[in-house]
Coordinates of C-alpha atoms and ligand atoms in Angstrom, one line a residue:
M12 CA -16.2 16.8 11.6
G13 CA -16.4 18.4 8.1
S14 CA -17.8 15.8 5.1
T15 CA -20.6 14.1 6.8
A16 CA -24.2 15.1 4.8
S17 CA -23.3 14.7 1.4
S18 CA -22.5 10.9 -0.5
P19 CA -19.4 10.7 -2.5
V20 CA -18.6 9.5 -5.2
S21 CA -18.3 6.3 -6.4
W22 CA -14.7 4.7 -6.5
Q23 CA -14.3 4.6 -9.9
T24 CA -15.7 8.6 -10.7
A25 CA -12.8 9.4 -7.9
M26 CA -10.4 8.1 -10.0
K27 CA -11.0 9.3 -13.4
R28 CA -11.5 12.7 -11.1
A29 CA -7.8 13.0 -9.5
I30 CA -5.0 14.9 -10.2
R31 CA -2.3 13.3 -12.9
S32 CA -0.3 16.4 -13.0
S33 CA 2.6 18.2 -9.7
V34 CA 1.3 21.3 -12.1
T35 CA -1.8 21.3 -10.8
L36 CA -1.3 19.9 -7.9
R37 CA 0.7 23.0 -6.6
Q38 CA -1.0 25.2 -8.1
M39 CA -4.1 23.6 -7.0
L40 CA -2.2 24.1 -3.3
G41 CA -1.2 27.9 -4.2
L42 CA 2.6 26.8 -4.5
D43 CA 5.0 28.6 -6.6
A44 CA 5.0 26.9 -9.8
E45 CA 8.3 24.5 -11.0
T46 CA 8.6 22.8 -14.2
A47 CA 7.3 19.1 -14.1
P48 CA 10.6 17.0 -13.1
G49 CA 11.9 14.3 -15.7
A50 CA 10.5 11.1 -13.6
E51 CA 6.6 12.1 -13.9
R52 CA 7.0 10.6 -17.1
D53 CA 7.8 7.6 -16.3
F54 CA 5.7 7.6 -13.3
P55 CA 2.7 10.3 -13.8
T56 CA 1.2 11.7 -10.8
F57 CA -2.1 10.3 -9.3
V58 CA -3.8 11.8 -6.1
P59 CA -7.3 11.4 -6.1
L60 CA -9.5 14.6 -4.4
E61 CA -10.3 12.3 -1.2
Y62 CA -6.7 12.0 -0.9
F63 CA -5.7 15.9 -1.9
S64 CA -8.0 17.5 0.4
R65 CA -5.7 16.0 3.4
I66 CA -3.2 18.3 2.4
R67 CA -2.8 21.4 3.5
P68 CA -2.7 24.2 1.2
R69 CA 0.0 26.4 1.2
D70 CA 3.2 24.5 2.7
P71 CA 5.7 22.6 0.9
D72 CA 6.4 20.7 3.8
D73 CA 2.8 19.1 4.7
P74 CA 3.9 15.2 4.5
L75 CA 1.3 14.3 3.0
L76 CA 1.9 15.8 0.0
K77 CA 5.5 15.0 0.4
Q78 CA 4.6 11.2 -0.4
V79 CA 2.8 12.5 -3.7
L80 CA 4.5 15.3 -5.3
P81 CA 7.2 15.0 -7.7
I82 CA 9.9 16.5 -7.0
A83 CA 13.0 17.2 -9.1
A84 CA 15.6 15.1 -6.9
E85 CA 13.8 12.2 -8.0
D86 CA 15.1 12.4 -11.1
K87 CA 19.0 11.7 -9.6
V88 CA 19.5 8.2 -11.2
Q89 CA 22.4 7.2 -10.4
T90 CA 22.5 6.5 -6.1
D91 CA 24.7 4.2 -4.9
G92 CA 22.4 1.2 -4.0
F93 CA 19.8 1.8 -5.6
S94 CA 18.1 0.2 -8.7
S95 CA 15.2 -0.5 -10.9
D96 CA 14.4 -4.2 -8.8
P97 CA 15.5 -3.3 -5.1
V98 CA 13.8 -6.1 -3.5
G99 CA 14.9 -9.1 -6.6
D100 CA 10.9 -9.2 -7.3
M101 CA 12.3 -10.3 -10.7
G102 CA 14.1 -13.2 -9.6
S103 CA 10.7 -14.8 -7.5
L104 CA 8.5 -14.8 -10.5
V105 CA 6.6 -17.9 -10.9
A106 CA 4.3 -17.5 -13.0
G107 CA 1.4 -14.5 -14.2
G108 CA 2.5 -12.5 -11.9
L109 CA 2.9 -14.5 -8.7
L110 CA 5.2 -14.1 -6.6
H111 CA 6.8 -16.9 -4.3
K112 CA 9.2 -16.0 -2.1
Y113 CA 8.2 -17.2 1.4
H114 CA 6.7 -20.9 3.2
G115 CA 2.4 -21.1 2.8
R116 CA 1.9 -18.0 0.9
A117 CA 2.5 -16.5 -2.4
L118 CA 2.1 -13.2 -3.6
V119 CA -0.2 -12.2 -6.8
V120 CA -0.1 -8.8 -8.9
T121 CA -3.3 -8.7 -10.2
T122 CA -3.1 -5.0 -11.7
G123 CA -0.8 -2.5 -12.2
A124 CA -3.0 0.1 -11.4
C125 CA -2.6 2.1 -7.6
G126 CA -5.0 4.5 -6.1
V127 CA -2.5 7.1 -5.8
H128 CA 1.3 7.2 -6.7
C129 CA 3.9 6.6 -4.1
R130 CA 6.2 8.5 -5.0
Y131 CA 8.5 6.2 -2.9
C132 CA 7.0 3.3 -4.6
F133 CA 9.4 -0.2 -5.0
R134 CA 6.9 -1.0 -7.9
R135 CA 7.6 2.2 -9.0
Q136 CA 9.6 0.5 -12.1
F137 CA 7.8 -2.4 -12.1
P138 CA 7.3 -4.3 -15.0
Y139 CA 3.4 -4.5 -15.3
H140 CA 3.4 -4.9 -18.6
D141 CA 6.2 -7.5 -19.2
V142 CA 4.7 -9.7 -16.4
G143 CA 1.0 -10.0 -18.2
S144 CA -1.2 -11.2 -14.7
Q145 CA -3.9 -9.7 -16.0
S146 CA -3.9 -11.1 -19.0
D147 CA -6.1 -14.8 -19.2
D148 CA -8.2 -14.1 -16.0
Y149 CA -5.1 -15.3 -13.6
R150 CA -5.1 -18.7 -15.6
P151 CA -1.1 -19.3 -15.1
A152 CA -1.3 -17.6 -11.4
I153 CA -4.1 -20.0 -10.3
D154 CA -3.0 -22.8 -11.2
Y155 CA 0.1 -22.4 -9.9
L156 CA -1.2 -22.0 -6.8
R157 CA -3.2 -25.0 -7.1
S158 CA -0.2 -27.0 -8.5
A159 CA 1.9 -25.5 -5.0
T160 CA -0.2 -27.3 -2.1
E161 CA 2.7 -26.2 0.1
L162 CA 0.7 -23.2 0.1
D163 CA -2.3 -21.9 2.5
E164 CA -2.4 -18.5 2.2
V165 CA -2.7 -16.2 -1.2
I166 CA -1.5 -12.2 -1.0
L167 CA -3.6 -10.5 -2.8
S168 CA -1.1 -7.1 -4.0
G169 CA -0.3 -5.1 -7.0
G170 CA -1.2 -1.9 -7.7
D171 CA -3.7 -2.3 -5.8
P172 CA -5.9 -5.1 -5.9
L173 CA -8.8 -3.0 -5.6
T174 CA -8.9 -0.9 -8.9
L175 CA -9.9 -3.6 -9.8
V176 CA -14.2 -3.9 -10.4
D177 CA -16.2 -6.3 -7.8
Q178 CA -17.0 -8.5 -10.8
K179 CA -13.3 -9.5 -11.2
I180 CA -12.0 -9.5 -7.9
D181 CA -15.4 -12.3 -7.3
R182 CA -14.5 -13.8 -10.3
L183 CA -10.8 -14.1 -8.4
M184 CA -12.2 -15.5 -5.6
S185 CA -14.5 -17.9 -6.7
E186 CA -11.2 -19.9 -8.8
L187 CA -9.1 -19.2 -4.8
E188 CA -12.0 -20.7 -3.4
A189 CA -11.9 -23.9 -5.4
I190 CA -8.0 -24.7 -4.5
P191 CA -8.4 -26.9 -1.5
H192 CA -5.4 -26.4 0.1
L193 CA -5.8 -22.6 0.4
R194 CA -7.1 -21.2 3.8
R195 CA -6.5 -17.9 3.9
V196 CA -6.2 -14.6 1.1
R197 CA -5.0 -11.4 1.9
F198 CA -5.6 -8.4 0.7
H199 CA -2.5 -5.6 -0.1
T200 CA -3.9 -2.0 -0.9
R201 CA -4.1 1.5 -0.2
M202 CA -8.1 1.9 -1.5
P203 CA -9.6 2.2 2.2
I204 CA -6.9 5.5 2.8
V205 CA -7.0 6.8 0.0
I206 CA -10.4 6.7 -1.4
P207 CA -12.3 5.2 0.9
Q208 CA -15.6 5.0 -1.1
R209 CA -14.5 1.9 -2.9
I210 CA -15.0 -0.1 0.4
T211 CA -18.7 -1.4 0.1
D212 CA -21.3 -3.0 1.7
Q213 CA -21.6 -5.1 -1.6
L214 CA -17.4 -5.6 -1.7
I215 CA -17.7 -7.0 2.3
D216 CA -20.7 -9.0 1.5
R217 CA -18.9 -11.4 -1.0
L218 CA -15.6 -11.7 1.5
R219 CA -17.7 -12.9 4.1
Q220 CA -19.3 -14.9 1.9
S221 CA -16.3 -16.4 1.2
R222 CA -14.8 -19.9 3.0
L223 CA -11.7 -18.3 2.7
T224 CA -10.4 -16.0 6.1
T225 CA -10.0 -12.4 4.8
W226 CA -6.7 -10.0 6.3
F227 CA -6.9 -6.3 5.0
V228 CA -3.5 -5.2 5.1
V229 CA -3.9 -1.0 4.3
H230 CA -1.2 1.6 4.1
A231 CA -0.9 4.6 6.1
N232 CA 1.8 6.4 7.1
H233 CA 1.2 9.7 9.1
A234 CA -2.3 10.2 11.0
A235 CA -3.1 12.8 8.8
E236 CA -4.4 10.3 6.7
L237 CA -6.7 8.8 8.5
D238 CA -9.7 11.3 8.4
D239 CA -12.9 10.4 9.3
A240 CA -14.6 9.2 6.0
V241 CA -11.2 6.4 6.1
L242 CA -12.2 5.6 9.8
S243 CA -15.9 4.9 9.0
R244 CA -15.0 2.5 6.0
L245 CA -11.8 0.4 8.2
A246 CA -14.4 0.0 10.6
M247 CA -17.1 -1.3 8.5
L248 CA -14.7 -4.1 7.3
I249 CA -13.7 -4.5 10.9
D250 CA -17.3 -4.5 12.1
A251 CA -17.7 -7.5 9.7
G252 CA -15.2 -9.6 11.1
I253 CA -12.1 -8.9 9.1
P254 CA -8.7 -8.0 10.5
V255 CA -6.8 -4.9 9.7
L256 CA -3.3 -4.7 10.1
N257 CA -1.9 -1.3 9.0
Q258 CA 2.4 -1.3 7.0
A259 CA 3.9 2.2 7.1
V260 CA 7.1 3.1 5.2
L261 CA 9.9 4.9 7.2
L262 CA 10.0 8.3 5.3
R263 CA 12.8 10.9 5.6
G264 CA 10.5 14.2 6.2
V265 CA 7.4 12.4 6.4
N266 CA 7.1 10.0 9.6
D267 CA 10.5 9.8 11.1
D268 CA 9.6 11.6 14.0
A269 CA 8.3 9.3 17.5
E270 CA 5.9 12.3 18.2
I271 CA 5.1 11.5 14.4
L272 CA 4.9 7.8 14.4
A273 CA 3.2 7.4 18.0
S274 CA 0.8 9.9 17.1
L275 CA 0.2 7.2 14.1
C276 CA 0.2 4.1 16.0
T277 CA -2.3 5.5 18.6
R278 CA -4.6 6.5 16.3
L279 CA -4.5 3.2 14.7
V280 CA -5.3 1.5 17.8
N281 CA -7.8 3.3 18.8
H282 CA -10.0 2.2 15.8
R283 CA -8.8 -1.3 16.2
V284 CA -6.2 -1.2 13.3
M285 CA -3.1 -3.1 14.3
P286 CA 0.6 -1.5 13.2
Y287 CA 1.7 -4.2 11.4
Y288 CA 5.3 -3.4 9.8
L289 CA 7.0 -0.5 9.6
H290 CA 9.4 -0.8 6.1
Q291 CA 13.1 0.3 5.5
L292 CA 12.5 2.5 2.1
D293 CA 13.4 0.1 -0.3
R294 CA 15.8 1.1 -2.4
V295 CA 14.8 2.0 -5.8
T296 CA 16.2 4.8 -7.8
G297 CA 14.4 8.1 -7.6
A298 CA 13.8 6.9 -4.1
A299 CA 17.2 8.1 -2.4
H300 CA 15.7 11.2 -1.1
F301 CA 13.2 9.7 1.5
E302 CA 15.7 6.8 3.0
V303 CA 16.3 7.5 6.9
D304 CA 19.3 5.6 8.8
E305 CA 18.2 2.4 10.0
A306 CA 19.7 3.7 13.4
V307 CA 17.7 6.2 13.4
G308 CA 14.9 3.8 12.5
R309 CA 16.1 1.6 15.3
A310 CA 16.2 4.7 17.8
L311 CA 12.6 5.6 16.9
I312 CA 11.2 2.5 17.3
A313 CA 13.1 2.1 21.3
E314 CA 11.1 5.5 21.3
L315 CA 7.4 4.1 20.3
Q316 CA 8.9 1.2 22.4
K317 CA 8.7 3.4 25.9
R318 CA 5.3 5.1 25.0
L319 CA 3.4 2.8 23.7
P320 CA 2.0 -0.6 24.3
G321 CA 3.8 -3.4 23.0
Y322 CA 0.9 -4.2 20.2
A323 CA 1.1 -0.3 19.0
V324 CA 4.7 -1.2 17.9
P325 CA 5.2 -2.0 14.5
T326 CA 7.8 -4.8 13.4
Y327 CA 10.5 -2.6 11.9
V328 CA 11.5 -4.9 8.8
V329 CA 13.6 -4.7 5.9
E330 CA 13.1 -6.6 2.3
Q331 CA 15.9 -8.4 1.8
A332 CA 16.6 -10.5 -2.2
G333 CA 17.2 -14.0 -1.2
E334 CA 16.1 -14.4 2.2
A335 CA 12.9 -16.4 3.4
S336 CA 11.0 -13.5 5.3
K337 CA 11.8 -10.0 5.4
T338 CA 14.6 -9.0 7.7
R339 CA 13.7 -7.4 11.5
I340 CA 15.6 -4.5 12.3
R341 CA 16.5 -4.7 15.9
Ligands
LIG412 C1 6.3 -8.9 1.8 C2 6.2 -10.1 1.1 C3 5.0 -11.0 1.6 C4 4.3 -11.0 2.7 O1 5.1 -11.0 3.9 P1 4.8 -11.5 5.4 O2 6.1 -11.5 6.6 O3 3.5 -12.0 5.4 O4 3.6 -9.9 5.5 C5 4.9 -12.2 0.7 N1 5.4 -12.3 -0.5 C6 6.1 -11.2 -1.1 C7 6.5 -11.6 -2.3 C8 6.2 -10.6 -0.4 O5 7.8 -9.8 -0.7
LIG413 S1 -0.6 2.6 -3.1 FE1 1.2 0.8 -3.0 S2 1.7 0.0 -4.9 FE2 0.8 1.7 -5.0 S3 2.2 3.7 -5.6 FE3 1.8 3.5 -3.5 S4 3.3 2.0 -2.5 FE4 3.1 1.7 -4.7

């Protein structure tokens, strides 16, 4: 199907070629022109062509488009209960971009860069520059990880850790491997979904050499995001023995429908990816129009349980500041 012959451009080139304005994005899709919303200044449009190619032209309701196109509703800044730090991350920042909220695992904000800008992102307001994780080769975070002997897992997050170049990932992995109590490293990344050629043999070889067990948690919200290019790169990871889980966010107008969620989960398990979490939206300023009622979410999960094998049904969770884990919604 589709692009079989030509090999893709490098992932760095893909980043450079990404669409960076809502006006251009609308034009390229044959949609009516609209002036860019104010919110686009603070959180610009960023859509790689690899992702763009999966969006249907001339359809303002396309579920992939809705995830990435800035719209006027984002400018409604004062919505009750929505804020710039909805999950209380700032209170859990320990050192140099390291978040230690949960027992046994800590999360490192490795970079502010992503391979796509998701309009509902809970870190769209995150002060990446102030937390200073990128500087000093993560020295403060590494020092913290070494001293916190209860930890056996480190989560590399961001932003997206796979926007770091291989040399940087290699150095970071080496530092982590030298910390004796760590056993696992987990990549929280949307890159395999948006710029799948980021998954290279070279990257996989580095991860396989590690004494740390590697897990991947990717992020797709709709089956249409999982095209052949994406599925073949996910298969490379899984064939290399790296487990891949998926987390999705429940989004109004994107996937708040039993049929759509069932086809996402089915496509994932058909290709050996485990549905992990379905997240209730984090209430970040500018994303209120994406929110789905928890009652609706519960009904959707009940419907999935009727239709799918147990392992194909994600756990429906919400992130609550101050809790010792994600909170399960039942
Ligand atoms: C979500 C999250 C984790 C990972 O939680 P799991 O339930 O283990 O997937 C870890 N640390 C922070 C700060 C998180 O937000
Ligand atoms: S890839 Fe993840 S961190 Fe980056 S904008 Fe999307 S949801 Fe946010």
